[in-house]
């Protein structure tokens, strides 16, 4: 059995052993910790000089540093706010670099937020810099840091101030605003381009197939307006106008291309005379009316719709540029070119056509192009109207003199109606007709008003009647110029009949009166009778039967007498036919009637003569010399006489002593003045 003391000693030994073991483990752990801490202490030892260098500029004591703390907090507050907004700006970058078409309202909303943020930065950057500048100055005045440290701070603040200038503001967002505005401009252009469609129309008629109430949908107009406001807010109005004018003017030009307007670019050197562009002038009036009433009218309304809230001066300027670039100036220039062409009576009618077209569009022109922005169009229009009115008045009042001068020109060698006569009769009928008289009267009234003179309608009527009387006097002069009286009778018959036929039933004929018309009809009958009597009426006398009925000298003697008379007839007929084959009866009805009268005067006598005495010579070996023509051949030959030959038309021929007519047209001498639309 163990002793109690022994047992107690063993327990103590065990406890001591355990305690030693625990201590040993703690020592090992501490050793390991010290091993790990050694490198960290070395690292701290290396960093201490750097920390000492950073802290070294701050040489103030604790109380001084506490005093400057409030100043530092006040300076850092605005700077921190600026930095927070600056970070928010860059947070908008993803949205603003996307395509605006996907969500235009959302895009514009984000852009507006960017503008507000940039305004905040612009307004507060300077304030933050000023606060920082103040604290640096305080630190310098109170010797809170060494000079090197303060110099670096001042240099940084100087760079910030330069950045805050107007040029630096553009870099506040890293160019994000400019990029977003460029995208909006592209969207503005895209909306216009995709919805600007030329009007479908027929190039032959010049009339539109379909015209929509508005060139652009309302939804598109609203989008354009929304984009405009943001671009205008950022100083890009002129660029918007430039884009709008380019797209819409090209669209109008594309609409007009189907009309084939190449003639508008013709120069004065390309005009042979006014007749060479006569057809173009009629097209010009229709095309101008279409362009003004439909194309330019639509653009006028659209400019108002898109730019209305910006101001009338803006949208009127925009419309003016579209009209000018789209082609209105080319229309006016063509009219001016016509006024500069050679002066010819037919030109008067064409000038009246131009005036009528412009006058028809007068209210439209004044409404569309009446603003200050359209001053160039106004000036060109007034100048064109002035040229037209002066040209009409000049040609009209000189016409009588020019007709009188034409009497010095020899009459036609074929006895036909001079081109001057037929032209003037038709011309004067047109001047007094419903189409031209009102226009001519209006033009002459305006021209007289410019000269502060009164105009009465009797002046126009009397001038036209005097022109017809001058034609009569010319005809009398020409009649006396023929050496061959038979030809002069044919000439008189031709011209008297033309005066009667072309003037009967017309307004000009009514003004001249029935007695005047009947006189010319009777003169025609008189000259026709004299012409027939003195020429073809002599032929039957060569086929006299005298001596044949009572002749008793035998068959051979009768045959010789018939041969002699047929020979004389044939020679006279051949001579007359040859000479008169070159003569012309202008009017078809008069020509046929005259030939019928000749047939009636000659053929029955010839037929009877050949029936009775032809057998005497037909059996003769030389019968073809005497029985030269059959009755049918003779009739066909007569009916083929007096046919007109094709000739190039000119209103006047020859040159007057005054030199105002050359190759049938008056010389070009123009005047300039002002006109009102």
XYZ file of C-alpha atoms in Angstrom:
677
model
C 0.000 0.000 0.000
C 1.513 3.374 -1.135
C 2.373 6.148 1.190
C 0.135 9.261 1.056
C 3.195 11.491 0.723
C 4.385 9.679 -2.294
C 1.122 9.910 -4.024
C 0.939 13.632 -3.483
C 4.433 14.186 -4.831
C 3.624 12.301 -8.038
C 0.597 14.485 -8.765
C 2.649 17.610 -8.336
C 5.253 16.250 -10.680
C 2.659 15.564 -13.304
C 1.259 19.050 -12.952
C 4.701 20.584 -13.314
C 5.368 18.491 -16.389
C 2.153 19.617 -17.978
C 2.908 23.243 -17.161
C 6.327 22.972 -18.745
C 4.831 21.402 -21.804
C 2.327 24.281 -22.140
C 5.035 26.865 -21.677
C 7.152 25.150 -24.305
C 4.297 25.310 -26.844
C 3.736 28.986 -26.087
C 7.400 29.654 -26.625
C 7.281 27.891 -29.973
C 4.210 29.946 -31.037
C 5.854 33.151 -29.964
C 8.948 32.214 -31.911
C 6.892 31.600 -35.018
C 5.072 34.951 -34.585
C 8.358 36.761 -34.185
C 9.642 35.170 -37.345
C 6.594 36.472 -39.261
C 6.688 39.918 -37.712
C 10.311 40.513 -38.589
C 9.756 41.205 -42.343
C 6.785 43.454 -41.584
C 8.869 45.485 -39.212
C 11.535 45.778 -41.857
C 8.859 47.008 -44.350
C 7.659 49.586 -41.849
C 11.220 50.619 -41.312
C 11.565 51.228 -45.067
C 8.308 53.247 -45.300
C 9.014 55.460 -42.356
C 11.325 57.813 -44.306
C 8.591 58.310 -46.960
C 5.973 59.054 -44.327
C 8.380 61.362 -42.605
C 8.934 63.219 -45.908
C 5.182 63.570 -46.453
C 4.578 64.889 -43.000
C 7.677 67.021 -42.899
C 6.043 70.050 -44.904
C 3.449 70.329 -42.172
C 5.448 72.013 -39.480
C 2.681 73.554 -37.487
C 1.884 72.599 -33.954
C -1.326 70.911 -32.877
C -3.208 74.126 -32.088
C -2.394 75.664 -35.478
C -3.520 72.557 -37.300
C -6.813 72.539 -35.404
C -7.398 76.176 -36.393
C -6.846 75.521 -40.108
C -9.178 72.478 -40.113
C -12.300 74.568 -40.629
C -10.796 76.318 -43.646
C -9.858 72.984 -45.174
C -13.360 71.568 -44.672
C -14.967 74.620 -46.353
C -12.631 74.277 -49.375
C -12.976 70.536 -49.743
C -16.816 70.616 -49.630
C -17.376 72.413 -53.026
C -14.528 70.449 -54.579
C -16.113 67.183 -53.464
C -19.495 68.267 -54.931
C -17.848 69.107 -58.240
C -16.131 65.741 -58.327
C -19.438 64.001 -57.570
C -21.180 65.740 -60.508
C -18.193 65.058 -62.714
C -18.530 61.359 -61.942
C -22.270 61.578 -62.730
C -21.478 63.121 -66.149
C -19.392 60.144 -67.109
C -22.206 57.914 -65.961
C -24.324 59.350 -68.842
C -21.762 58.394 -71.473
C -23.261 55.029 -72.405
C -26.746 56.469 -73.002
C -25.530 59.452 -75.016
C -23.299 57.385 -77.298
C -26.251 55.189 -78.296
C -28.465 55.791 -81.382
C -31.109 58.501 -80.716
C -33.624 56.860 -83.060
C -34.148 54.003 -80.597
C -35.628 56.312 -77.943
C -35.512 59.960 -78.980
C -37.461 61.357 -75.977
C -35.241 59.399 -73.561
C -32.110 60.506 -75.395
C -33.140 64.155 -75.261
C -33.928 63.813 -71.558
C -30.474 62.401 -70.814
C -28.890 65.110 -72.947
C -30.737 67.746 -70.954
C -29.362 66.231 -67.742
C -25.877 66.433 -69.233
C -26.387 70.088 -70.092
C -27.546 70.818 -66.530
C -24.555 68.957 -65.082
C -22.169 70.853 -67.312
C -23.749 74.129 -66.290
C -23.242 73.143 -62.629
C -19.624 72.266 -63.306
C -19.119 75.473 -65.227
C -20.651 77.538 -62.443
C -18.942 75.756 -59.507
C -15.509 74.748 -60.734
C -14.306 78.304 -60.357
C -15.776 78.511 -56.852
C -14.074 75.298 -55.761
C -10.765 76.472 -57.164
C -11.137 79.790 -55.383
C -11.747 78.024 -52.032
C -8.676 75.847 -52.550
C -6.667 78.878 -53.540
C -7.736 80.619 -50.327
C -6.616 77.725 -48.097
C -3.217 77.568 -49.817
C -2.844 81.301 -49.275
C -3.799 80.832 -45.574
C -1.237 78.058 -45.162
C 1.416 80.244 -46.761
C 0.584 83.272 -44.594
C 0.681 81.193 -41.411
C 3.785 79.157 -42.319
C 1.881 75.885 -42.001
C 3.971 74.174 -44.716
C 7.316 74.611 -46.358
C 7.721 76.603 -49.600
C 8.258 73.582 -51.866
C 5.003 71.995 -50.819
C 3.090 75.244 -51.301
C 4.691 75.785 -54.721
C 3.398 72.414 -55.927
C -0.099 73.251 -54.683
C -0.058 76.612 -56.484
C 1.060 74.951 -59.720
C -1.796 72.460 -59.530
C -4.334 75.233 -58.893
C -2.976 77.205 -61.856
C -3.571 74.193 -64.127
C -7.114 73.900 -62.765
C -7.829 77.570 -63.524
C -6.637 77.152 -67.115
C -8.808 74.085 -67.460
C -11.790 76.084 -66.195
C -11.522 78.655 -69.024
C -13.929 78.619 -71.963
C -11.699 76.286 -73.908
C -11.377 73.997 -70.953
C -15.123 73.731 -70.450
C -15.363 71.646 -73.586
C -13.179 69.071 -71.881
C -15.228 68.911 -68.719
C -17.198 66.034 -70.234
C -14.433 64.682 -72.401
C -16.262 65.830 -75.565
C -19.434 63.900 -74.679
C -21.778 66.841 -75.338
C -20.331 67.502 -78.797
C -20.611 63.820 -79.678
C -24.243 63.759 -78.535
C -25.057 66.894 -80.540
C -23.439 65.365 -83.628
C -25.678 62.332 -83.212
C -28.733 64.592 -82.963
C -27.717 66.392 -86.157
C -27.411 63.031 -87.895
C -30.843 62.048 -86.613
C -32.256 65.376 -87.841
C -30.784 64.673 -91.265
C -32.033 61.066 -91.248
C -35.612 62.019 -90.360
C -35.684 64.616 -93.143
C -34.056 62.387 -95.738
C -36.141 59.285 -95.101
C -39.431 61.210 -95.188
C -38.625 63.633 -98.041
C -40.054 61.901 -101.096
C -40.320 63.596 -104.522
C -43.876 64.044 -105.747
C -44.920 61.519 -108.422
C -45.938 63.301 -111.594
C -46.190 62.938 -115.358
C -43.364 64.523 -117.316
C -45.649 65.071 -120.290
C -48.436 66.975 -118.608
C -46.494 68.437 -115.728
C -49.413 67.763 -113.420
C -49.026 65.974 -110.125
C -50.436 62.496 -109.752
C -50.902 62.887 -106.006
C -50.046 65.605 -103.546
C -50.200 64.931 -99.803
C -51.650 67.604 -97.498
C -48.243 67.911 -95.792
C -44.808 66.915 -97.091
C -43.911 65.365 -93.707
C -45.986 63.426 -91.145
C -46.947 65.335 -87.998
C -45.021 62.885 -85.801
C -41.843 63.553 -87.790
C -42.344 67.316 -87.511
C -42.641 67.003 -83.733
C -39.407 64.997 -83.583
C -37.627 67.574 -85.725
C -38.836 70.357 -83.451
C -37.669 68.504 -80.330
C -34.225 67.980 -81.846
C -34.115 71.607 -82.966
C -34.653 72.960 -79.470
C -31.756 70.976 -78.050
C -29.455 71.908 -80.934
C -30.463 75.565 -80.770
C -29.815 75.568 -77.018
C -26.249 74.554 -77.860
C -25.665 77.103 -80.646
C -26.261 74.845 -83.643
C -29.198 76.586 -85.340
C -27.253 77.484 -88.487
C -26.160 73.882 -88.941
C -29.797 72.752 -88.611
C -30.903 75.248 -91.229
C -28.087 74.153 -93.529
C -29.158 70.498 -93.230
C -32.845 71.342 -93.690
C -32.260 73.542 -96.745
C -29.999 70.985 -98.397
C -32.395 68.063 -97.960
C -35.627 69.874 -98.838
C -34.203 71.794 -101.822
C -32.826 68.563 -103.270
C -36.252 66.996 -102.789
C -37.966 69.828 -104.690
C -35.411 69.606 -107.493
C -36.013 65.871 -107.697
C -39.743 66.552 -108.027
C -39.075 68.987 -110.881
C -36.696 66.689 -112.753
C -39.616 64.708 -114.164
C -40.771 67.866 -115.964
C -37.621 67.991 -118.129
C -36.633 71.579 -117.354
C -33.378 71.577 -119.326
C -34.710 74.452 -121.412
C -34.406 76.745 -118.375
C -30.622 76.645 -118.757
C -30.630 77.802 -122.390
C -28.487 80.865 -122.972
C -29.297 83.777 -125.258
C -26.731 82.507 -127.757
C -28.752 79.279 -128.135
C -31.855 81.149 -129.320
C -32.057 81.448 -133.087
C -35.079 83.683 -132.645
C -38.063 83.859 -130.351
C -39.903 81.236 -132.445
C -37.270 78.666 -131.481
C -38.422 78.864 -127.853
C -42.111 79.472 -128.503
C -43.070 75.976 -127.325
C -40.896 76.302 -124.245
C -42.685 79.466 -123.137
C -46.012 77.648 -122.916
C -44.345 74.894 -120.872
C -42.621 77.515 -118.742
C -45.947 78.995 -117.644
C -47.409 75.608 -116.689
C -44.246 74.451 -114.946
C -43.888 77.706 -113.011
C -47.494 77.527 -111.845
C -47.036 73.944 -110.710
C -43.798 74.739 -108.886
C -45.259 77.766 -107.097
C -48.722 76.461 -106.221
C -47.686 72.988 -105.168
C -43.976 72.542 -104.480
C -43.024 75.954 -103.066
C -46.384 76.329 -101.348
C -45.783 73.024 -99.555
C -42.246 74.030 -98.560
C -43.519 77.374 -97.279
C -46.011 75.654 -94.979
C -43.488 73.045 -93.862
C -40.885 75.668 -92.948
C -43.536 77.411 -90.896
C -44.492 74.167 -89.147
C -40.932 73.123 -88.321
C -39.392 76.509 -87.397
C -42.476 78.452 -86.285
C -41.630 78.644 -82.569
C -38.129 79.851 -83.366
C -39.296 82.962 -85.201
C -40.666 84.125 -88.549
C -37.308 85.510 -89.669
C -35.717 82.090 -89.281
C -38.259 80.055 -91.213
C -38.689 82.694 -93.915
C -34.920 82.752 -94.434
C -34.958 78.974 -94.570
C -37.753 78.944 -97.167
C -36.016 81.611 -99.249
C -32.871 79.484 -99.484
C -34.874 76.393 -100.449
C -36.751 78.262 -103.181
C -33.549 79.748 -104.582
C -31.616 76.478 -104.572
C -34.565 74.426 -105.833
C -35.027 76.417 -109.047
C -37.203 79.545 -108.760
C -34.252 81.679 -109.888
C -33.846 79.521 -113.007
C -37.495 80.144 -113.930
C -37.016 83.906 -113.606
C -33.732 83.818 -115.519
C -35.405 82.014 -118.427
C -37.998 84.779 -118.644
C -35.219 87.351 -118.655
C -33.452 85.494 -121.459
C -36.635 85.675 -123.549
C -36.769 89.446 -123.057
C -33.165 89.682 -124.268
C -33.809 87.714 -127.467
C -34.119 89.444 -130.836
C -37.026 91.837 -131.146
C -39.744 90.360 -133.351
C -43.489 91.027 -133.474
C -44.187 87.429 -132.488
C -42.109 88.121 -129.395
C -44.824 90.513 -128.228
C -47.274 87.623 -127.893
C -44.707 85.547 -126.036
C -43.998 88.420 -123.665
C -47.714 88.706 -123.044
C -47.773 84.981 -122.259
C -45.003 85.494 -119.717
C -46.791 88.478 -118.183
C -50.044 86.506 -117.977
C -48.301 83.657 -116.162
C -46.645 86.010 -113.676
C -49.819 88.019 -113.178
C -51.784 84.844 -112.516
C -49.313 83.991 -109.766
C -49.013 87.554 -108.426
C -50.813 86.902 -105.128
C -48.885 83.662 -104.604
C -45.574 85.414 -105.283
C -46.373 88.258 -102.910
C -47.376 85.858 -100.143
C -44.580 83.323 -100.560
C -41.736 85.639 -101.512
C -42.847 88.916 -99.951
C -40.595 88.757 -96.889
C -37.256 90.488 -96.444
C -35.470 87.143 -96.745
C -36.656 86.781 -100.355
C -35.308 90.143 -101.541
C -33.290 88.534 -104.358
C -36.360 86.755 -105.725
C -38.366 89.974 -105.430
C -35.761 91.993 -107.320
C -35.466 89.432 -110.108
C -39.254 89.228 -110.424
C -39.652 93.010 -110.595
C -36.863 93.259 -113.130
C -38.471 90.552 -115.281
C -41.878 92.256 -115.187
C -40.261 95.587 -116.065
C -38.481 94.039 -119.021
C -41.665 92.328 -120.205
C -43.806 95.470 -120.002
C -41.179 97.647 -121.682
C -40.687 95.034 -124.402
C -44.418 94.731 -125.113
C -44.945 98.499 -125.289
C -41.892 99.040 -127.459
C -42.819 96.373 -130.005
C -46.504 97.328 -130.107
C -46.052 101.063 -130.661
C -43.349 100.497 -133.293
C -45.360 97.935 -135.227
C -47.188 100.463 -137.417
C -43.935 102.107 -138.469
C -42.381 98.770 -139.282
C -45.382 97.741 -141.398
C -45.233 101.009 -143.342
C -41.532 100.502 -144.019
C -42.214 97.098 -145.552
C -43.859 98.666 -148.603
C -40.342 99.249 -149.924
C -39.850 95.499 -150.171
C -40.762 94.083 -153.635
C -43.990 92.040 -153.779
C -43.874 88.244 -154.225
C -42.874 87.217 -157.742
C -45.559 84.528 -157.784
C -48.417 86.946 -157.025
C -49.187 85.261 -153.691
C -50.091 86.949 -150.438
C -46.989 88.463 -148.816
C -46.110 86.810 -145.557
C -46.386 90.206 -143.931
C -50.082 90.476 -144.872
C -51.150 87.059 -143.642
C -49.040 87.442 -140.538
C -50.338 90.910 -139.618
C -53.991 89.944 -140.134
C -53.639 86.910 -137.901
C -51.496 88.900 -135.484
C -53.960 91.769 -135.103
C -56.835 89.328 -134.686
C -54.950 87.760 -131.783
C -54.165 91.120 -130.220
C -57.870 91.973 -130.123
C -58.983 88.440 -129.188
C -60.167 87.372 -125.750
C -56.832 85.741 -124.937
C -54.541 88.708 -125.491
C -56.538 91.947 -125.500
C -57.124 92.086 -121.698
C -53.458 91.326 -121.036
C -52.192 93.792 -123.642
C -54.499 96.474 -122.265
C -53.263 95.854 -118.719
C -49.635 96.036 -119.824
C -50.148 99.268 -121.774
C -52.022 100.806 -118.833
C -49.118 100.003 -116.504
C -46.589 101.342 -118.993
C -48.517 104.586 -119.401
C -48.857 104.953 -115.638
C -45.097 104.708 -115.275
C -44.890 107.648 -117.663
C -47.705 109.442 -115.794
C -49.909 109.235 -118.868
C -53.485 108.013 -119.172
C -54.445 105.091 -121.367
C -57.776 104.618 -123.113
C -58.901 101.478 -124.875
C -59.507 103.469 -128.062
C -55.758 103.967 -128.339
C -55.260 100.219 -128.671
C -58.119 99.761 -131.144
C -57.120 102.729 -133.277
C -53.516 101.551 -133.418
C -54.587 98.114 -134.675
C -56.956 99.642 -137.245
C -54.149 101.906 -138.449
C -51.951 98.848 -138.915
C -54.617 97.239 -141.149
C -54.933 100.452 -143.144
C -51.160 100.492 -143.547
C -51.390 96.966 -144.938
C -53.960 98.197 -147.513
C -51.644 101.003 -148.569
C -48.771 98.545 -148.863
C -50.918 96.340 -151.086
C -51.687 99.273 -153.404
C -47.971 100.046 -153.650
C -47.065 96.427 -154.362
C -49.837 96.142 -156.955
C -48.245 98.896 -159.012
C -44.840 97.230 -158.814
C -45.816 94.401 -161.215
C -44.962 94.834 -164.876
C -47.333 92.012 -165.840
C -50.873 93.336 -165.364
C -52.286 89.806 -165.326
C -50.025 88.936 -162.425
C -50.967 92.154 -160.653
C -54.638 91.203 -161.002
C -53.892 87.770 -159.509
C -52.041 89.477 -156.651
C -54.939 91.839 -155.977
C -57.448 88.971 -156.095
C -55.312 86.973 -153.652
C -54.876 89.747 -151.108
C -58.381 91.233 -151.229
C -59.865 87.805 -150.658
C -57.518 87.150 -147.754
C -58.520 90.392 -146.044
C -62.205 89.548 -146.450
C -62.012 85.895 -145.450
C -59.682 86.163 -142.462
C -61.384 89.216 -140.993
C -65.019 88.317 -141.524
C -66.666 87.233 -138.284
C -63.743 88.364 -136.137
C -63.627 91.189 -133.611
C -61.254 93.061 -135.842
C -63.585 92.526 -138.808
C -66.502 93.840 -136.760
C -64.501 96.946 -135.927
C -63.712 97.500 -139.601
C -67.394 97.075 -140.445
C -69.442 95.221 -143.072
C -69.057 97.930 -145.744
C -65.278 97.581 -145.517
C -65.498 93.795 -145.778
C -67.954 93.867 -148.702
C -65.711 96.290 -150.543
C -62.835 93.827 -150.386
C -65.069 90.954 -151.428
C -66.254 92.932 -154.427
C -62.692 93.926 -155.253
C -61.758 90.261 -155.237
C -64.594 89.457 -157.645
C -63.587 92.334 -159.897
C -59.913 91.382 -160.083
C -60.813 87.715 -160.570
C -63.029 88.596 -163.522
C -60.367 90.828 -165.085
C -57.687 88.190 -164.498
C -59.779 85.504 -166.219
C -60.767 87.766 -169.067
C -57.259 88.997 -169.858
C -55.583 85.587 -169.650
C -57.490 82.339 -169.956
C -60.538 84.022 -171.402
C -58.605 84.627 -174.621
C -57.932 80.945 -175.307
C -61.404 79.975 -176.634
C -61.008 82.659 -179.315
C -58.268 80.582 -180.892
C -60.774 77.779 -181.521
C -63.050 79.825 -183.704
C -65.374 77.925 -186.074
C -65.505 80.788 -188.458
C -64.933 79.647 -192.012
C -65.387 75.992 -191.178
C -69.160 75.850 -191.328
C -69.451 77.782 -194.577
C -66.213 76.516 -195.987
C -66.627 74.884 -199.378
C -63.026 74.481 -200.404
C -62.847 70.809 -199.583
C -61.764 68.577 -196.687
C -58.044 69.231 -197.075
C -58.475 72.940 -196.755
C -60.670 72.502 -193.651
C -58.050 70.210 -192.105
C -55.325 72.825 -192.632
C -57.445 75.508 -191.024
C -58.211 73.274 -187.985
C -54.509 72.422 -187.641
C -53.574 76.078 -187.715
C -56.099 77.019 -185.019
C -55.232 74.066 -182.777
C -51.560 74.915 -183.105
C -52.240 78.504 -182.061
C -54.381 77.294 -179.148
C -51.740 74.832 -177.989
C -48.966 77.414 -178.178
C -51.005 79.950 -176.246
C -52.063 77.354 -173.660
C -48.493 76.076 -173.210
C -47.128 79.575 -172.829
C -49.810 80.559 -170.325
C -49.572 77.299 -168.396
C -45.798 77.537 -168.169
C -45.905 81.099 -166.922
C -48.764 80.640 -164.459
C -47.406 77.354 -163.129
C -45.085 79.559 -161.067
C -47.923 81.685 -159.761
C -49.704 80.965 -156.474
C -53.219 81.429 -155.192
C -52.773 81.216 -151.450
C -56.283 80.352 -150.311
C -57.360 76.804 -151.138
C -61.012 77.674 -151.756
C -60.118 80.594 -153.997
C -57.593 78.450 -155.835
C -60.101 75.685 -156.538
C -62.797 78.153 -157.537
C -60.457 80.012 -159.887
C -59.323 76.763 -161.530
C -62.952 75.714 -161.949
C -63.754 79.031 -163.657
C -60.816 78.547 -166.004
C -61.977 75.002 -166.749
C -65.483 76.249 -167.422
C -64.156 78.943 -169.733
C -61.760 76.736 -171.705
C -62.580 73.028 -171.495
C -66.195 72.995 -172.843
C -65.108 74.983 -175.894
C -62.115 72.712 -176.401
C -64.234 69.565 -175.967
C -66.838 70.718 -178.495
C -64.183 71.799 -180.950
C -62.371 68.476 -180.758
C -65.592 66.522 -181.070
C -66.530 68.399 -184.249
C -63.155 68.909 -185.885
C -60.792 66.560 -184.141
C -61.403 63.748 -186.645
C -59.996 65.958 -189.408
C -56.523 65.870 -187.820
C -56.546 62.663 -185.787
C -56.067 60.534 -188.912
C -53.134 62.642 -189.967
C -49.627 61.274 -189.390
C -48.718 64.419 -187.428
C -51.931 64.479 -185.435
C -50.087 64.569 -182.052
C -48.773 68.020 -182.896
C -52.288 69.385 -183.133
C -54.492 67.108 -181.003
C -51.879 67.526 -178.270
C -54.141 67.264 -175.206
C -57.111 65.163 -174.356
C -59.977 66.889 -172.603
C -59.137 65.056 -169.350
C -55.459 66.029 -169.540
C -56.312 69.638 -170.195
C -58.641 69.728 -167.199
C -56.104 68.059 -164.881
C -53.401 70.489 -165.940
C -55.588 73.487 -165.202
C -56.704 72.103 -161.839
C -53.066 71.597 -160.826
C -52.200 75.289 -161.193
C -51.411 77.873 -158.459
C -50.295 75.401 -155.812
C -48.289 76.986 -152.969
C -44.760 75.834 -152.379
C -43.417 75.127 -148.882
C -41.453 78.019 -147.499
C -39.801 78.808 -144.183
C -42.012 81.020 -142.090
C -40.900 84.469 -141.041
C -43.112 87.189 -139.742
C -41.201 89.826 -141.674
C -38.657 89.735 -144.460
C -36.131 92.268 -145.554
C -34.487 95.181 -143.802
C -35.899 98.621 -143.347
C -33.855 101.757 -143.938
C -33.970 102.453 -140.195
C -32.077 99.250 -139.576
C -34.566 98.070 -136.970
C -35.424 94.936 -138.863
C -32.877 92.347 -139.790
C -33.873 89.004 -141.269
C -37.453 89.708 -140.401
C -36.995 90.721 -136.771
C -36.450 94.104 -135.113
C -33.038 94.891 -133.752
C -32.557 94.434 -130.056
C -32.551 97.731 -128.174
C -33.712 97.509 -124.597
C -34.410 99.878 -121.740
C -34.260 99.297 -118.028
C -36.493 100.599 -115.255
C -38.342 99.294 -112.226
C -41.574 97.360 -112.004
C -43.869 96.100 -109.304
C -45.258 92.605 -109.067
